Amino acid sequence: MTLTEDNAASESAQPAAYAFGTRRFGTVNWLGLWTLYVKEVRRFMKVVFQTIIAPVISTLLFLIVFTQAFGGIRPDVNGVPFVEFLAPGLTMMAVLTNAFTNSGSSIMISKVQGSIVDVLMPPLSAAELAIAFIAGAATRGLLVGAVTAATCAGYMAVYGTPMQIVNLWAILYYAVAAGIIFGAIGAIGGIWADKFDQMAAVTNFVITPLTFLSGTFYSVANLPEPFRTISHYNPVYYLIDGFRAGFTGVAEASLGVSLAVTSALAFAFAFACYLLLRSGYKIKE
């Protein structure tokens, strides 16, 4: 056998080289997806006092002020003691605001610092990026919600009205749905915004009004028209009402409508986040 034939035989025995740009990880790059998710979690865990403890303290202050200042004169809401009505609403508010903040600040800071390229360069698809960002944001929201609920339960036990759990599935479903929805909204806001002032505007003029006008502190059923009807177009109303029903067993909105609305919103915002990442809008320019 000649030298040329030996070289040809050795080359045929070697595996074919991958073409440039070919994915080598199958349909899903599980390692890359997990790595980005862990990076998002570690990012907020590095400053746990700011990202976890501070929101819990703020929520507890709301609960203390409202119960101590108005709890004695506020009647039951839909047959539920006021403190039992208020605590789940405050907990849900902590979940969604922290989920929004996490993904929005992560992408926004990466864009401002120029480190967004470190996320775009690895072999991750737009869907994998969206899942990792949203999952990281939902994780922070759920963690804050769990610590907040435990803190509220301790305060309520001292207050004399122990926290109850009626439907655990409702608590878990609406908490996860809120984390996904507002994690996706935060990612969309982070992609869209060019500076922190724009992110602050979204928080002040969109997120805060939606949460405060969703029945967190009051029953929507007690509102006069047309405000009662308008409140039913607020997506946060369904999240808070369903989450609260998991603790109290009392819901104002139809369960079927609530599940349909929240599921549709979770899919819609997650898909919108995916489309923006796939297009490279304001992150690949």
Short mmCIF file of C-alpha atoms in Angstrom, two decimals:
data_model
loop_
_atom_site.label_atom_id
_atom_site.label_comp_id
_atom_site.label_asym_id
_atom_site.label_seq_id
_atom_site.Cartn_x
_atom_site.Cartn_y
_atom_site.Cartn_z
CA MET A 1 0.00 0.00 0.00
CA THR A 2 1.40 3.34 -1.00
CA LEU A 3 1.77 6.39 1.29
CA THR A 4 -1.13 8.07 -0.46
CA GLU A 5 -3.35 5.06 0.17
CA ASP A 6 -2.30 5.01 3.86
CA ASN A 7 -3.29 8.67 4.27
CA ALA A 8 -6.63 8.09 2.58
CA ALA A 9 -7.33 5.10 4.82
CA SER A 10 -6.48 7.04 8.00
CA GLU A 11 -8.66 9.98 6.93
CA SER A 12 -11.59 7.69 6.23
CA ALA A 13 -11.21 6.17 9.72
CA GLN A 14 -11.48 9.59 11.39
CA PRO A 15 -14.96 11.05 12.12
CA ALA A 16 -16.16 13.72 9.76
CA ALA A 17 -15.42 17.24 10.95
CA TYR A 18 -18.34 19.45 11.94
CA ALA A 19 -19.19 22.23 9.55
CA PHE A 20 -18.76 25.74 10.90
CA GLY A 21 -21.84 26.84 12.85
CA THR A 22 -23.25 23.31 13.22
CA ARG A 23 -24.80 22.56 16.61
CA ARG A 24 -23.12 19.62 18.33
CA PHE A 25 -25.54 19.27 21.20
CA GLY A 26 -28.63 17.78 19.66
CA THR A 27 -31.99 19.49 19.70
CA VAL A 28 -31.39 21.19 23.07
CA ASN A 29 -28.09 22.37 24.52
CA TRP A 30 -28.92 21.17 28.02
CA LEU A 31 -25.50 22.01 29.45
CA GLY A 32 -25.57 25.56 28.10
CA LEU A 33 -29.17 26.06 29.21
CA TRP A 34 -28.40 24.84 32.72
CA THR A 35 -25.22 26.93 32.90
CA LEU A 36 -27.02 30.15 31.99
CA TYR A 37 -29.81 29.36 34.44
CA VAL A 38 -27.30 28.76 37.25
CA LYS A 39 -25.55 32.00 36.32
CA GLU A 40 -28.86 33.88 36.67
CA VAL A 41 -29.53 32.29 40.06
CA ARG A 42 -26.03 32.93 41.37
CA ARG A 43 -26.27 36.53 40.21
CA PHE A 44 -29.08 37.36 42.63
CA MET A 45 -27.82 35.03 45.36
CA LYS A 46 -24.56 36.99 45.52
CA VAL A 47 -26.52 39.93 46.95
CA VAL A 48 -29.10 37.98 48.92
CA PHE A 49 -29.80 40.79 51.39
CA GLN A 50 -30.82 43.10 48.54
CA THR A 51 -32.67 40.53 46.42
CA ILE A 52 -34.31 38.30 49.05
CA ILE A 53 -34.25 39.85 52.52
CA ALA A 54 -35.14 43.43 51.56
CA PRO A 55 -38.37 42.51 49.67
CA VAL A 56 -39.46 40.30 52.57
CA ILE A 57 -38.95 43.13 55.06
CA SER A 58 -40.90 45.54 52.83
CA THR A 59 -43.80 43.10 52.57
CA LEU A 60 -43.80 42.48 56.31
CA LEU A 61 -43.92 46.22 56.94
CA PHE A 62 -46.99 46.48 54.67
CA LEU A 63 -48.64 43.66 56.62
CA ILE A 64 -47.83 45.16 60.02
CA VAL A 65 -48.96 48.68 59.11
CA PHE A 66 -52.26 47.59 57.55
CA THR A 67 -53.16 45.12 60.29
CA GLN A 68 -52.14 47.33 63.19
CA ALA A 69 -53.61 50.53 61.77
CA PHE A 70 -56.75 49.15 60.10
CA GLY A 71 -57.06 45.51 61.07
CA GLY A 72 -59.22 46.20 64.09
CA ILE A 73 -61.73 48.30 62.16
CA ARG A 74 -61.72 46.45 58.84
CA PRO A 75 -64.52 43.89 58.49
CA ASP A 76 -63.99 40.45 57.05
CA VAL A 77 -63.53 40.37 53.26
CA ASN A 78 -65.81 37.80 51.63
CA GLY A 79 -66.02 36.04 54.98
CA VAL A 80 -62.22 35.96 55.37
CA PRO A 81 -60.44 37.84 58.20
CA PHE A 82 -58.61 40.85 56.85
CA VAL A 83 -55.11 39.62 57.75
CA GLU A 84 -55.77 36.28 55.98
CA PHE A 85 -57.03 38.19 52.96
CA LEU A 86 -54.08 40.59 52.87
CA ALA A 87 -51.12 38.25 53.40
CA PRO A 88 -51.50 36.18 50.18
CA GLY A 89 -51.94 39.33 48.09
CA LEU A 90 -48.75 40.82 49.49
CA THR A 91 -46.92 37.55 48.92
CA MET A 92 -48.00 37.39 45.28
CA MET A 93 -47.00 41.02 44.81
CA ALA A 94 -43.50 40.11 46.05
CA VAL A 95 -43.33 37.16 43.63
CA LEU A 96 -44.18 39.07 40.48
CA THR A 97 -42.22 42.25 41.23
CA ASN A 98 -39.04 40.31 41.99
CA ALA A 99 -39.43 38.09 38.93
CA PHE A 100 -39.78 41.20 36.77
CA THR A 101 -36.81 42.92 38.40
CA ASN A 102 -34.49 39.95 38.05
CA SER A 103 -34.71 39.33 34.30
CA GLY A 104 -35.02 43.02 33.46
CA SER A 105 -31.98 44.07 35.46
CA SER A 106 -29.90 41.11 34.26
CA ILE A 107 -30.35 41.92 30.57
CA MET A 108 -30.22 45.68 31.09
CA ILE A 109 -26.95 45.56 33.06
CA SER A 110 -25.43 43.21 30.48
CA LYS A 111 -26.32 45.64 27.70
CA VAL A 112 -24.96 48.68 29.55
CA GLN A 113 -21.72 46.94 30.55
CA GLY A 114 -21.27 45.37 27.13
CA SER A 115 -21.19 41.84 28.58
CA ILE A 116 -24.32 40.76 26.70
CA VAL A 117 -21.93 39.31 24.10
CA ASP A 118 -20.91 36.69 26.69
CA VAL A 119 -24.48 35.38 26.55
CA LEU A 120 -24.89 35.67 22.78
CA MET A 121 -21.60 34.03 21.78
CA PRO A 122 -22.18 30.54 23.27
CA PRO A 123 -24.12 28.03 21.14
CA LEU A 124 -27.50 28.77 22.69
CA SER A 125 -30.66 29.19 20.67
CA ALA A 126 -33.16 31.98 21.27
CA ALA A 127 -35.51 29.52 22.94
CA GLU A 128 -32.78 28.35 25.31
CA LEU A 129 -31.88 31.94 26.19
CA ALA A 130 -35.52 32.78 26.85
CA ILE A 131 -36.05 29.72 29.03
CA ALA A 132 -32.92 30.39 31.08
CA PHE A 133 -33.71 34.08 31.67
CA ILE A 134 -37.36 33.41 32.53
CA ALA A 135 -36.56 30.40 34.72
CA GLY A 136 -33.94 32.38 36.64
CA ALA A 137 -36.40 35.22 37.21
CA ALA A 138 -39.15 32.82 38.26
CA THR A 139 -36.75 31.15 40.69
CA ARG A 140 -36.06 34.45 42.42
CA GLY A 141 -39.76 35.29 42.52
CA LEU A 142 -40.66 31.90 43.98
CA LEU A 143 -37.85 32.05 46.53
CA VAL A 144 -38.90 35.52 47.68
CA GLY A 145 -42.52 34.33 47.76
CA ALA A 146 -41.68 31.28 49.88
CA VAL A 147 -39.68 33.30 52.40
CA THR A 148 -42.37 36.00 52.45
CA ALA A 149 -45.14 33.46 53.03
CA ALA A 150 -43.19 31.87 55.88
CA THR A 151 -42.56 35.28 57.45
CA CYS A 152 -46.22 36.28 57.08
CA ALA A 153 -47.28 32.95 58.60
CA GLY A 154 -45.11 33.63 61.64
CA TYR A 155 -46.55 37.11 62.06
CA MET A 156 -50.10 35.84 61.61
CA ALA A 157 -49.56 33.16 64.26
CA VAL A 158 -48.48 35.86 66.70
CA TYR A 159 -51.38 38.04 65.57
CA GLY A 160 -53.77 35.23 66.45
CA THR A 161 -54.91 34.23 62.94
CA PRO A 162 -52.82 31.27 61.70
CA MET A 163 -52.22 30.98 57.97
CA GLN A 164 -54.08 28.09 56.35
CA ILE A 165 -53.51 26.20 53.10
CA VAL A 166 -56.69 25.05 51.39
CA ASN A 167 -55.55 24.28 47.82
CA LEU A 168 -51.81 23.69 47.51
CA TRP A 169 -52.04 23.19 43.74
CA ALA A 170 -53.53 26.67 43.32
CA ILE A 171 -50.76 28.23 45.37
CA LEU A 172 -48.06 26.49 43.34
CA TYR A 173 -49.70 27.05 39.95
CA TYR A 174 -50.37 30.77 40.34
CA ALA A 175 -46.95 31.40 41.90
CA VAL A 176 -45.21 29.67 38.98
CA ALA A 177 -47.48 31.40 36.44
CA ALA A 178 -46.69 34.79 37.99
CA GLY A 179 -42.96 34.05 37.89
CA ILE A 180 -43.12 33.08 34.22
CA ILE A 181 -45.33 35.97 33.14
CA PHE A 182 -43.40 38.71 34.89
CA GLY A 183 -40.03 37.07 34.26
CA ALA A 184 -40.87 37.25 30.55
CA ILE A 185 -42.14 40.83 30.85
CA GLY A 186 -38.92 41.80 32.63
CA ALA A 187 -36.83 40.20 29.89
CA ILE A 188 -38.84 42.02 27.23
CA GLY A 189 -38.38 45.29 29.10
CA GLY A 190 -34.65 44.69 29.47
CA ILE A 191 -34.31 44.02 25.74
CA TRP A 192 -36.37 47.08 24.80
CA ALA A 193 -34.88 49.61 27.22
CA ASP A 194 -31.74 51.55 26.33
CA LYS A 195 -31.17 53.01 29.78
CA PHE A 196 -32.24 52.46 33.36
CA ASP A 197 -34.68 55.37 33.25
CA GLN A 198 -36.80 53.47 30.76
CA MET A 199 -36.84 50.37 32.98
CA ALA A 200 -37.82 52.56 35.92
CA ALA A 201 -40.65 54.00 33.83
CA VAL A 202 -41.98 50.50 33.11
CA THR A 203 -41.86 49.70 36.82
CA ASN A 204 -43.50 52.94 37.94
CA PHE A 205 -46.14 53.29 35.24
CA VAL A 206 -46.97 49.67 34.41
CA ILE A 207 -45.95 47.14 37.06
CA THR A 208 -46.74 49.15 40.19
CA PRO A 209 -50.22 50.32 39.03
CA LEU A 210 -51.12 46.80 37.90
CA THR A 211 -50.19 45.33 41.28
CA PHE A 212 -51.74 48.01 43.46
CA LEU A 213 -54.99 48.12 41.46
CA SER A 214 -55.51 44.37 41.33
CA GLY A 215 -57.21 43.67 44.63
CA THR A 216 -54.09 43.25 46.72
CA PHE A 217 -55.45 45.40 49.54
CA TYR A 218 -59.18 45.23 48.86
CA SER A 219 -61.91 43.15 47.27
CA VAL A 220 -62.61 44.03 43.65
CA ALA A 221 -66.24 43.01 44.22
CA ASN A 222 -66.67 46.07 46.46
CA LEU A 223 -65.68 48.53 43.74
CA PRO A 224 -68.36 50.58 41.96
CA GLU A 225 -68.81 50.39 38.22
CA PRO A 226 -67.01 50.87 35.89
CA PHE A 227 -63.96 50.20 38.07
CA ARG A 228 -65.10 46.70 38.92
CA THR A 229 -65.31 45.75 35.24
CA ILE A 230 -62.02 47.48 34.45
CA SER A 231 -60.29 45.47 37.18
CA HIS A 232 -61.24 42.25 35.39
CA TYR A 233 -59.03 43.33 32.49
CA ASN A 234 -56.04 43.52 34.82
CA PRO A 235 -54.09 40.24 34.50
CA VAL A 236 -52.59 40.62 37.98
CA TYR A 237 -56.11 40.41 39.42
CA TYR A 238 -56.41 36.78 38.30
CA LEU A 239 -52.97 35.90 39.67
CA ILE A 240 -53.67 37.39 43.08
CA ASP A 241 -57.24 36.10 43.29
CA GLY A 242 -56.25 32.54 42.37
CA PHE A 243 -53.21 32.57 44.65
CA ARG A 244 -55.30 33.92 47.54
CA ALA A 245 -57.94 31.25 46.94
CA GLY A 246 -55.26 28.64 47.59
CA PHE A 247 -54.98 29.93 51.15
CA THR A 248 -58.56 30.98 51.90
CA GLY A 249 -60.63 28.75 49.64
CA VAL A 250 -62.56 31.82 48.43
CA ALA A 251 -62.18 33.18 44.88
CA GLU A 252 -63.96 36.10 43.27
CA ALA A 253 -63.19 35.20 39.64
CA SER A 254 -64.24 32.04 37.83
CA LEU A 255 -61.58 29.34 38.18
CA GLY A 256 -61.83 28.40 34.50
CA VAL A 257 -61.43 31.99 33.33
CA SER A 258 -58.53 32.54 35.73
CA LEU A 259 -56.65 29.45 34.54
CA ALA A 260 -57.26 30.28 30.89
CA VAL A 261 -56.13 33.90 31.23
CA THR A 262 -52.97 33.15 33.21
CA SER A 263 -51.95 30.22 31.00
CA ALA A 264 -52.48 32.26 27.83
CA LEU A 265 -50.49 35.19 29.22
CA ALA A 266 -47.60 32.96 30.30
CA PHE A 267 -47.35 31.46 26.82
CA ALA A 268 -47.83 34.79 25.03
CA PHE A 269 -45.17 36.72 26.95
CA ALA A 270 -42.69 33.84 26.89
CA PHE A 271 -43.16 33.51 23.12
CA ALA A 272 -42.77 37.28 22.66
CA CYS A 273 -39.52 37.12 24.61
CA TYR A 274 -38.32 34.30 22.36
CA LEU A 275 -39.17 36.27 19.21
CA LEU A 276 -37.25 39.31 20.42
CA LEU A 277 -34.19 37.24 21.28
CA ARG A 278 -34.34 35.45 17.94
CA SER A 279 -34.54 38.75 16.06
CA GLY A 280 -31.61 40.21 17.97
CA TYR A 281 -33.58 43.40 18.60
CA LYS A 282 -31.34 45.89 20.44
CA ILE A 283 -28.96 43.18 21.60
CA LYS A 284 -27.10 42.38 18.39
CA GLU A 285 -26.85 45.89 17.03
#
